[in-house]
Amino acid sequence: MKTVVRLVVVLAFAVTAAPMAAPRFGGAAPVPERTLTTPNYDLASRWMSAKVAKLVFTMSVTPHWLEFSDRFWYSYETTAGMKWWIVDPLKKAKTPLWDNAKLAAQLTRILRTPYDAQHLPITQIKVIDNDAKIRFSVSLPQDAKVENAAGEELTGETQQQENQVQGGGGRGTRGGGGGRGVGQGQQAGREGGAPPQKQWWLEYELATGTVVLSDKYEPAKPNPTWATVSPDKQTILFARGHNLFMMDAPNFELAKKKADDPAIVETELTTDGEKYDSYARNGQGGQADQQQLQDEQTTGQTNQTESTAARVVSEQDKKFGPRTAAVGVSWSQDHSRFSVLRTDQRKVADLWVINALANPRPTLETYKYGMPGEENQPQQELHVFTIADKKELRVSVDAFKDQQLAMETAPITNLEREQVDTGGGRGGGAGAGAGGGVPSRWITMQGDKVYYNRTSRDLKRVDIVEADTTTGASRVVIPERSNTYIELQPIRFLNGGKQIVQWSERDGWGHYYLYDVSGKLIRQIDSGEFVDTGIESIDEKTRTMYVMAVGKEPNEDPYYPHLYRLNIDTGDMKLLDPGDEDHAVAINDQSTYFVDNASRIDRAPESVLYDALGTKVMDLEKTDVSALMAQGFRYPECVTVKADDGITDLYGVMYKPFDFDDTKRYPIIEYVYPGPQTESVTKTFSPRNLNVALANVGFIVIEVGNRGGNPARSKWYHNYGYGNLRDYGLADKKAAVEQLAKRYPWIDMNRVGIYGHSGGGFMTAAAMFGFPEFFKVGISESGNHDNSIYNRWWSEKHDGVTEVTKDDKTTFEYEIDKNQDIAKNLKGHLLLMTGDIDNNVHPSNTYRVVDALIKANKRFDMIVLPGMRHPYTADGDYVYWRRVDYFSEWLLGAKPGDVDMVELDREREIKK
């Protein structure tokens, strides 16, 4: 009844709403015979992300390559449930990894718990025993009982760890909210809020199809979060207070069993760490009380004997603070050394947010935050430690004031990812660095040299540098210079480290260059009006690189990536995965086969297996969209328009309501993000994109790029907004609407809305102030409106900063246009939002615009989200429906009359 009353109220508003005034410029008056749409809340609610997730499931194949062959397995979910497949490329065969029904029957018998073929709760799959068996886990309540092969009843108390849901199957498709990322951990993760459970481990024999309980198997416990473990697992690093410590593997085993065991021997490697110039990952040395102890007490002795260690170690926590993770560790491949990137933030100014929801009273959160143009910025150092003698060497890195450093590291292989062990899972653990994952390793094969890159503060100078780890001396191998900022990709070594592949935009497009190790340019490997976006694999025997590139294929969206074979010596390139779609690939370590996931917004994704020559081996999967289409889903449309210069092509997507009627007229809303790191224009099949739901309210919603918005085009295109960060994309956004309105008579150019988050929130407000009579309604979420108080790196990079040296002192001059400077121009309806503890784009960005609007006597609306940082997470659905309300009120003339959000309340009732 409540819903019916609400619908009547909404229709009443639609009928009585007066038409909006015609624009003073920029288009014809509304066509009289076309009626304005009315907001359809019910249709929009049916296409919310959570509901769509029940209609379409896996949208890409993520191969898990086996160690001893070219075979791989993957999981794939449809409306029929999850299935697991194993693929043999040589036989061109895809077979079930197991028979789901038979496996369900065996699990039901062994675990005394009912299962069926569509609901197998399998997690943490790992291929073992030379690819002959599969180990996996199933979680049961803690009080569950099962029997082992001997008939002995087990309660699960011997199982080693509580259930930890591991993701890991699919990446989903790229491009903005596509898939759920389906994997072996998905089923267990759906229920949420379940009581504590235990893991039971089982083994499946591929040859016989037999499942047995592996009750003797004890998975390795996840490493403590403080431990950074070397690739050979023999050296463990951590911080105490602000200094770096080390222990060996036997002592690590003691520490894992009993953290304060007095028998543990650990070595203090540094004594010069202090607050904000720390070897600890958080930079502050852990808890505040431990920090105070560290500040008040002196450091301890190193190289203790085992007899004295017991006495000292028992007091370590009191003396130095608890063990915490160390910063930026990378290991030499011969395991003889490791490096640490240490950052000194002592002089960087503080910034604050207040957590109003903290209990029992609000709390002040203080953090370091360097802003554009400020004198005091983070300073980095590179330290190399020799494990055998525990000696430290500070590498000579100084070249540019306020420079940035980054290690050049070896690529991670598929095998390394598969072997990362958290008790059978894929998410980090033994052998991993702090937080899990594959340990970072130097790109050099031996420990006597290390490579890093350093970038000047203005980002116009970059050096690829070789450092001697015995002397600390540095040698510039490849210098790069530009009059705008320089982009980087990781370098790669060839021929045993005698040759280097470097990526550069020095000819206006991103391509690869071949150097010898002395720094002499051998040749530019490839060239042309396209951009190489990354190296997937290198086959040194054939001197072939497998690279992703965009913009090379004629008559395609230039943002669609493809995989190419690139001959290092001749520059010849061959397309390996044709098709006018976005392509994401996964190639095996042998560079013999790859899985290609092809997707675009207006067709179902497909996954295909190719060999290294680009020959199609077999089709793998096509996303099942039957349930989606049965509910009335309609694909969005690709659109192309000209930029405001009338020359540059811009690419976008248009969403229409599923009940679209071309005899009506529709307001148009632009979802914007100006870049420059991305344009946020959806390129892949993404039915869960909230713009799908927004369009179904009764709008035309578009996403279109703008000059300066994306690095995946020419250097000219990407740098178009350099020095004009506020205004550079606005004219293109306006031009896109004008062209589409002329092309389609059902678009009402008198009713233009715009919204975006972060950079999109910044652009939304700038558009409302810059073109106040064109953009009628805007919703600006967490915008960086005043980039002089946004983070230094992003603001100075994209707007530019001038380095000035006078009297041997170098300073940096920075000036930028701000949204509050033109807020007085507002004529339309503007809603501003921010999270009150946003420590990325500080709430002051929004407050300064608010202050300017108040001083200009402007009416506007504002929502502050308590307890929210930059992403709105838990408040996301609320924000979405407030967005719907605001656009409905001011573009459709219909405002909901209820205080309650019926759509959200309905979903919450279902959950209860």
Coordinates of C-alpha atoms in Angstrom, one line a residue, residues 98-510:
W98 CA 35.6 -33.7 -11.3
D99 CA 32.0 -34.9 -11.6
N100 CA 30.1 -32.5 -9.4
A101 CA 27.4 -35.0 -8.5
K102 CA 29.8 -37.8 -7.6
L103 CA 32.0 -35.4 -5.6
A104 CA 28.9 -34.1 -3.8
A105 CA 27.9 -37.6 -2.8
Q106 CA 31.4 -38.4 -1.5
L107 CA 31.6 -35.2 0.5
T108 CA 28.2 -35.8 2.0
R109 CA 29.3 -39.3 3.1
I110 CA 32.7 -38.2 4.4
L111 CA 31.6 -35.0 6.1
R112 CA 28.1 -36.1 7.2
T113 CA 26.7 -32.9 5.7
P114 CA 24.4 -32.8 2.7
Y115 CA 25.7 -31.3 -0.6
D116 CA 24.5 -31.4 -4.2
A117 CA 26.1 -30.8 -7.5
Q118 CA 25.1 -27.1 -7.7
H119 CA 26.3 -26.1 -4.2
L120 CA 29.8 -27.4 -3.6
P121 CA 31.5 -25.3 -0.8
I122 CA 35.0 -26.0 -2.1
T123 CA 37.7 -23.5 -1.3
Q124 CA 41.5 -23.2 -1.5
I125 CA 42.2 -25.5 -4.4
K126 CA 45.8 -26.6 -4.9
V127 CA 47.2 -29.1 -7.4
I128 CA 49.8 -31.4 -5.7
D129 CA 51.8 -34.6 -6.2
N130 CA 53.2 -33.8 -9.7
D131 CA 49.7 -32.6 -10.9
A132 CA 48.1 -36.0 -9.9
K133 CA 46.0 -34.8 -7.0
I134 CA 44.0 -31.8 -5.9
R135 CA 43.8 -30.7 -2.3
F136 CA 41.0 -28.5 -1.2
S137 CA 39.2 -27.5 1.9
V138 CA 35.6 -27.4 3.1
S139 CA 34.4 -25.5 6.1
L140 CA 32.0 -26.9 8.7
P141 CA 30.7 -25.5 12.0
Q142 CA 33.2 -26.0 14.9
D143 CA 31.1 -28.7 16.5
A144 CA 30.8 -30.8 13.4
K145 CA 32.0 -34.4 13.6
V146 CA 33.4 -36.7 10.8
E147 CA 35.1 -40.0 10.6
N148 CA 38.5 -40.7 9.1
A149 CA 39.4 -43.8 7.0
A150 CA 40.0 -45.9 10.2
G151 CA 36.5 -45.1 11.4
E152 CA 37.7 -42.8 14.2
E153 CA 35.4 -39.9 15.0
L154 CA 37.0 -36.5 14.6
T155 CA 35.6 -33.3 16.0
G156 CA 37.8 -30.9 14.0
E157 CA 39.8 -29.8 16.9
T158 CA 42.9 -31.1 15.2
Q159 CA 42.3 -28.9 12.2
Q160 CA 44.8 -26.1 12.3
Q161 CA 43.0 -22.9 11.5
E162 CA 39.7 -21.3 11.4
N163 CA 38.1 -20.7 8.0
Q164 CA 39.5 -17.9 6.0
V165 CA 37.6 -17.3 2.8
Q166 CA 40.1 -17.1 -0.1
G167 CA 39.1 -15.3 -3.2
G168 CA 41.1 -16.2 -6.2
G169 CA 39.1 -17.4 -9.2
G170 CA 38.2 -14.8 -11.7
R171 CA 39.5 -11.3 -12.2
G172 CA 36.1 -10.3 -13.7
T173 CA 36.3 -8.2 -16.8
R174 CA 37.8 -4.8 -16.7
G175 CA 36.0 -1.6 -17.1
G176 CA 33.9 -0.6 -14.1
G177 CA 31.9 -3.0 -12.1
G178 CA 31.8 -6.0 -14.4
G179 CA 32.0 -9.4 -12.7
R180 CA 32.0 -10.7 -9.2
G181 CA 35.4 -12.2 -9.7
V182 CA 34.4 -15.8 -9.3
G183 CA 36.8 -18.3 -7.7
Q184 CA 37.1 -21.3 -5.5
G185 CA 36.4 -19.2 -2.5
Q186 CA 33.3 -17.5 -3.7
Q187 CA 30.7 -19.9 -2.5
A188 CA 31.9 -19.9 1.1
G189 CA 32.1 -16.1 1.1
R190 CA 28.5 -15.5 0.1
E191 CA 26.7 -16.0 3.3
G192 CA 28.6 -13.5 5.4
G193 CA 28.2 -13.3 9.2
A194 CA 28.3 -17.1 9.6
P195 CA 29.4 -18.6 12.9
P196 CA 33.1 -19.6 13.3
Q197 CA 34.0 -22.6 11.3
K198 CA 36.8 -25.2 10.9
Q199 CA 38.5 -26.2 7.8
W200 CA 38.5 -29.9 6.8
W201 CA 41.1 -30.8 4.1
L202 CA 40.4 -33.4 1.5
E203 CA 42.3 -34.8 -1.5
Y204 CA 40.9 -35.7 -4.9
E205 CA 42.8 -38.2 -7.1
L206 CA 42.4 -37.2 -10.7
A207 CA 43.0 -40.6 -12.2
T208 CA 40.3 -42.4 -10.1
G209 CA 37.9 -39.6 -9.0
T210 CA 38.3 -40.7 -5.4
V211 CA 38.1 -38.3 -2.5
V212 CA 39.7 -39.0 0.9
L213 CA 39.8 -37.0 4.1
S214 CA 43.3 -35.7 4.6
D215 CA 43.0 -35.6 8.4
K216 CA 46.8 -35.8 8.9
Y217 CA 47.4 -32.7 6.7
E218 CA 48.3 -29.6 8.7
P219 CA 48.5 -26.5 6.5
A220 CA 51.1 -24.0 7.2
K221 CA 49.8 -21.2 9.4
P222 CA 49.7 -17.8 7.8
N223 CA 52.8 -15.9 8.8
P224 CA 52.5 -13.3 11.4
T225 CA 51.6 -9.9 9.9
W226 CA 54.9 -8.5 11.3
A227 CA 57.1 -10.9 9.3
T228 CA 58.7 -10.2 5.9
V229 CA 60.0 -13.5 4.7
S230 CA 62.8 -13.9 2.2
P231 CA 62.1 -16.0 -1.0
D232 CA 64.3 -18.8 0.3
K233 CA 62.4 -18.6 3.7
Q234 CA 65.7 -18.4 5.6
T235 CA 65.6 -14.7 6.6
I236 CA 62.8 -12.9 8.4
L237 CA 62.7 -9.1 8.7
F238 CA 60.6 -7.0 11.0
A239 CA 60.6 -3.7 12.8
R240 CA 60.6 -3.0 16.5
G241 CA 59.7 0.6 17.3
H242 CA 61.4 2.4 14.4
N243 CA 64.3 0.1 13.7
L244 CA 64.9 -3.0 11.6
F245 CA 65.5 -6.4 13.1
M246 CA 66.2 -9.8 11.6
M247 CA 65.9 -13.5 12.7
D248 CA 66.6 -16.8 10.9
A249 CA 64.2 -19.5 10.1
P250 CA 64.7 -21.7 13.3
N251 CA 64.0 -18.7 15.5
F252 CA 61.0 -17.7 13.3
E253 CA 59.5 -21.1 14.0
L254 CA 59.9 -20.4 17.7
A255 CA 58.3 -17.0 17.3
K256 CA 55.3 -18.5 15.5
K257 CA 54.7 -20.8 18.3
K258 CA 55.3 -18.4 21.1
A259 CA 56.0 -14.8 20.2
D260 CA 57.7 -14.0 23.5
D261 CA 59.7 -17.2 23.8
P262 CA 62.9 -16.1 25.6
A263 CA 65.0 -18.5 23.5
I264 CA 64.4 -16.5 20.4
V265 CA 67.5 -14.9 19.0
E266 CA 67.0 -11.7 16.9
T267 CA 69.4 -9.2 15.6
E268 CA 68.9 -5.4 15.6
L269 CA 70.2 -4.2 12.2
T270 CA 69.7 -0.4 12.6
T271 CA 69.7 2.1 15.5
D272 CA 68.9 5.4 13.7
G273 CA 65.2 4.9 13.1
E274 CA 62.8 7.4 14.7
K275 CA 59.3 8.5 14.5
Y276 CA 58.4 9.5 10.9
D277 CA 61.8 8.4 9.7
S278 CA 61.2 4.7 10.4
Y279 CA 61.9 1.3 9.2
A280 CA 58.4 0.3 10.3
R281 CA 55.7 0.2 7.8
N282 CA 53.3 2.5 9.6
G283 CA 56.2 5.0 10.2
Q284 CA 55.2 5.5 13.8
G285 CA 56.6 2.4 15.4
G286 CA 53.3 0.7 16.4
Q287 CA 51.1 1.6 19.3
A288 CA 51.3 4.9 21.0
D289 CA 52.4 3.5 24.4
Q290 CA 55.1 1.5 22.8
Q291 CA 56.2 4.5 20.8
Q292 CA 56.7 6.4 24.1
L293 CA 58.8 3.6 25.4
Q294 CA 60.9 3.7 22.2
D295 CA 61.4 7.4 22.4
E296 CA 62.5 7.3 26.1
Q297 CA 64.9 4.4 26.0
T298 CA 68.2 3.7 24.3
T299 CA 68.7 1.0 21.7
G300 CA 70.0 -2.4 22.7
Q301 CA 73.2 -4.2 21.8
T302 CA 73.6 -6.2 18.6
N303 CA 75.5 -9.4 17.9
Q304 CA 74.4 -10.9 21.2
T305 CA 75.5 -14.3 22.2
E306 CA 72.8 -16.9 22.6
S307 CA 73.3 -17.0 26.3
T308 CA 72.6 -13.3 26.7
A309 CA 69.9 -13.2 24.1
A310 CA 67.5 -15.0 26.3
R311 CA 67.8 -12.3 28.9
V312 CA 67.6 -9.5 26.4
V313 CA 64.9 -10.9 24.1
S314 CA 62.4 -11.3 27.0
E315 CA 62.6 -7.5 27.4
Q316 CA 62.5 -6.6 23.8
D317 CA 58.8 -5.6 23.7
K318 CA 59.3 -3.3 26.6
K319 CA 62.5 -1.8 25.2
F320 CA 61.8 -1.5 21.5
G321 CA 58.1 -2.0 21.1
P322 CA 56.2 -4.9 19.5
R323 CA 57.2 -6.5 16.2
T324 CA 55.7 -4.8 13.2
A325 CA 56.1 -5.0 9.5
A326 CA 59.1 -3.5 7.8
V327 CA 58.9 -1.0 5.0
G328 CA 59.7 -1.5 1.3
V329 CA 61.8 -4.7 1.3
S330 CA 63.1 -6.2 -1.9
W331 CA 65.5 -9.3 -2.0
S332 CA 68.4 -10.1 -4.2
Q333 CA 67.8 -13.2 -6.3
D334 CA 70.9 -15.0 -4.9
H335 CA 69.5 -14.4 -1.4
S336 CA 72.6 -12.7 -0.2
R337 CA 71.2 -9.2 0.3
F338 CA 68.1 -7.2 0.6
S339 CA 67.2 -3.5 0.1
V340 CA 64.9 -1.2 2.0
L341 CA 63.4 2.0 0.8
R342 CA 63.1 4.3 3.8
T343 CA 61.1 7.5 3.8
D344 CA 61.8 10.5 6.1
Q345 CA 58.6 12.4 6.8
R346 CA 59.7 14.2 9.9
K347 CA 59.4 17.7 8.3
V348 CA 56.2 16.9 6.4
A349 CA 53.3 18.9 7.8
D350 CA 50.4 17.1 9.7
L351 CA 46.9 16.9 8.5
W352 CA 43.9 15.9 10.6
V353 CA 40.4 14.4 10.4
I354 CA 38.0 13.9 13.3
N355 CA 36.2 10.6 13.7
A356 CA 32.9 11.8 15.1
L357 CA 31.6 8.2 15.4
A358 CA 34.4 6.9 17.5
N359 CA 33.4 5.5 20.9
P360 CA 33.3 6.4 23.7
R361 CA 34.2 9.9 22.4
P362 CA 35.3 11.4 19.0
T363 CA 39.0 11.0 18.1
L364 CA 41.5 13.1 16.3
E365 CA 43.4 11.3 13.5
T366 CA 46.7 12.8 12.6
Y367 CA 48.7 11.8 9.5
K368 CA 51.5 13.2 7.4
Y369 CA 50.4 14.8 4.1
G370 CA 52.6 16.7 1.7
M371 CA 50.8 19.4 -0.3
P372 CA 51.7 21.0 -3.6
G373 CA 54.2 23.8 -3.5
E374 CA 55.2 23.1 0.1
E375 CA 58.9 23.2 0.9
N376 CA 58.9 20.2 3.2
Q377 CA 58.3 16.9 1.4
P378 CA 59.1 13.2 2.1
Q379 CA 62.8 12.3 1.5
Q380 CA 63.8 8.8 0.5
E381 CA 66.8 6.7 1.1
L382 CA 67.9 3.3 -0.3
H383 CA 69.7 1.0 2.1
V384 CA 71.2 -2.4 1.2
F385 CA 71.9 -5.0 3.8
T386 CA 74.2 -8.0 3.5
I387 CA 72.6 -11.0 5.3
A388 CA 75.8 -12.9 6.1
D389 CA 77.6 -10.2 8.1
K390 CA 74.5 -8.1 8.8
K391 CA 76.1 -5.0 7.4
E392 CA 74.2 -2.0 6.2
L393 CA 75.1 0.2 3.2
R394 CA 73.4 3.4 2.2
V395 CA 73.3 3.8 -1.5
S396 CA 74.3 7.1 -3.1
V397 CA 71.0 8.2 -4.7
D398 CA 71.0 12.0 -4.6
A399 CA 70.4 13.8 -7.9
F400 CA 67.2 15.9 -7.7
K401 CA 65.6 17.8 -4.8
D402 CA 62.6 16.0 -3.3
Q403 CA 63.1 13.1 -5.7
Q404 CA 61.2 9.8 -5.7
L405 CA 62.8 6.4 -5.8
A406 CA 61.5 3.0 -6.9
M407 CA 63.1 -0.4 -7.2
E408 CA 63.3 -2.2 -10.5
T409 CA 62.2 -5.7 -9.7
A410 CA 61.8 -9.0 -11.4
P411 CA 58.5 -10.0 -13.0
I412 CA 56.4 -12.5 -11.0
T413 CA 55.7 -15.8 -12.7
N414 CA 52.5 -17.8 -12.7
L415 CA 54.2 -20.6 -10.8
E416 CA 55.3 -18.2 -8.0
R417 CA 51.7 -17.1 -7.6
E418 CA 50.4 -20.6 -7.5
Q419 CA 53.0 -21.7 -5.0
V420 CA 52.2 -18.9 -2.5
D421 CA 50.8 -20.9 0.4
T422 CA 48.4 -19.8 3.2
G423 CA 47.5 -23.3 4.1
G424 CA 46.4 -24.3 0.6
G425 CA 45.3 -21.0 -0.6
R426 CA 46.6 -18.4 -3.0
G427 CA 46.7 -15.2 -1.0
G428 CA 50.2 -15.0 0.5
G429 CA 52.0 -16.6 3.4
A430 CA 55.1 -18.7 3.6
G431 CA 57.8 -17.1 1.7
A432 CA 55.8 -14.0 1.2
G433 CA 56.4 -10.4 2.2
A434 CA 54.4 -8.7 4.8
G435 CA 50.8 -8.9 4.0
G436 CA 51.2 -12.0 1.8
G437 CA 52.0 -12.3 -1.9
V438 CA 55.2 -13.1 -3.8
P439 CA 58.3 -11.5 -2.3
S440 CA 59.7 -8.6 -4.3
R441 CA 63.1 -9.5 -6.0
W442 CA 65.7 -7.4 -7.6
I443 CA 65.8 -7.5 -11.4
T444 CA 69.5 -8.3 -11.3
M445 CA 70.5 -12.0 -11.1
Q446 CA 73.5 -11.4 -8.8
G447 CA 73.6 -9.5 -5.5
D448 CA 76.5 -7.2 -6.4
K449 CA 74.2 -4.8 -8.4
V450 CA 70.8 -3.4 -7.9
Y451 CA 68.7 -1.2 -10.2
Y452 CA 66.3 1.6 -9.2
N453 CA 64.7 4.6 -10.9
R454 CA 64.6 8.1 -9.6
T455 CA 62.3 10.9 -10.6
S456 CA 62.6 14.6 -10.1
R457 CA 59.9 16.4 -8.2
D458 CA 58.6 18.1 -11.3
L459 CA 58.5 14.6 -13.0
K460 CA 60.4 15.9 -16.0
R461 CA 63.6 14.0 -15.3
V462 CA 63.8 10.3 -14.8
D463 CA 67.0 8.2 -14.4
I464 CA 67.3 4.4 -14.6
V465 CA 70.2 3.8 -12.3
E466 CA 72.5 0.9 -11.5
A467 CA 74.0 0.8 -8.0
D468 CA 77.0 -1.2 -6.7
T469 CA 75.9 -3.0 -3.5
T470 CA 79.5 -3.2 -2.2
T471 CA 80.4 0.5 -2.6
G472 CA 77.0 2.2 -2.7
A473 CA 78.0 4.1 -5.9
S474 CA 75.3 4.8 -8.5
R475 CA 75.6 5.0 -12.3
V476 CA 73.0 6.4 -14.6
V477 CA 72.2 3.9 -17.3
I478 CA 69.3 5.5 -19.1
P479 CA 68.3 9.2 -18.6
E480 CA 64.9 10.4 -19.7
R481 CA 63.9 14.1 -20.1
S482 CA 60.7 15.9 -21.1
N483 CA 59.0 19.3 -20.8
T484 CA 56.0 17.6 -19.3
Y485 CA 55.7 14.7 -16.8
I486 CA 57.3 11.4 -17.7
E487 CA 55.4 8.1 -17.4
L488 CA 57.2 4.8 -16.5
Q489 CA 56.9 1.1 -17.0
P490 CA 59.1 -1.5 -15.4
I491 CA 62.3 -2.3 -17.3
R492 CA 63.1 -5.8 -18.3
F493 CA 66.4 -7.6 -18.7
L494 CA 67.5 -9.7 -21.6
N495 CA 70.5 -11.9 -22.4
G496 CA 71.4 -12.6 -18.8
G497 CA 71.3 -8.9 -17.9
K498 CA 73.4 -7.6 -20.8
Q499 CA 70.5 -5.9 -22.5
I500 CA 67.7 -3.7 -21.1
V501 CA 64.2 -3.1 -22.5
Q502 CA 62.8 0.3 -21.6
W503 CA 59.4 1.9 -22.4
S504 CA 59.2 5.5 -23.3
E505 CA 57.0 8.1 -24.9
R506 CA 59.9 10.1 -26.3
D507 CA 58.5 10.1 -29.9
G508 CA 55.0 11.0 -28.7
W509 CA 53.7 7.4 -28.3
G510 CA 54.5 4.7 -25.8

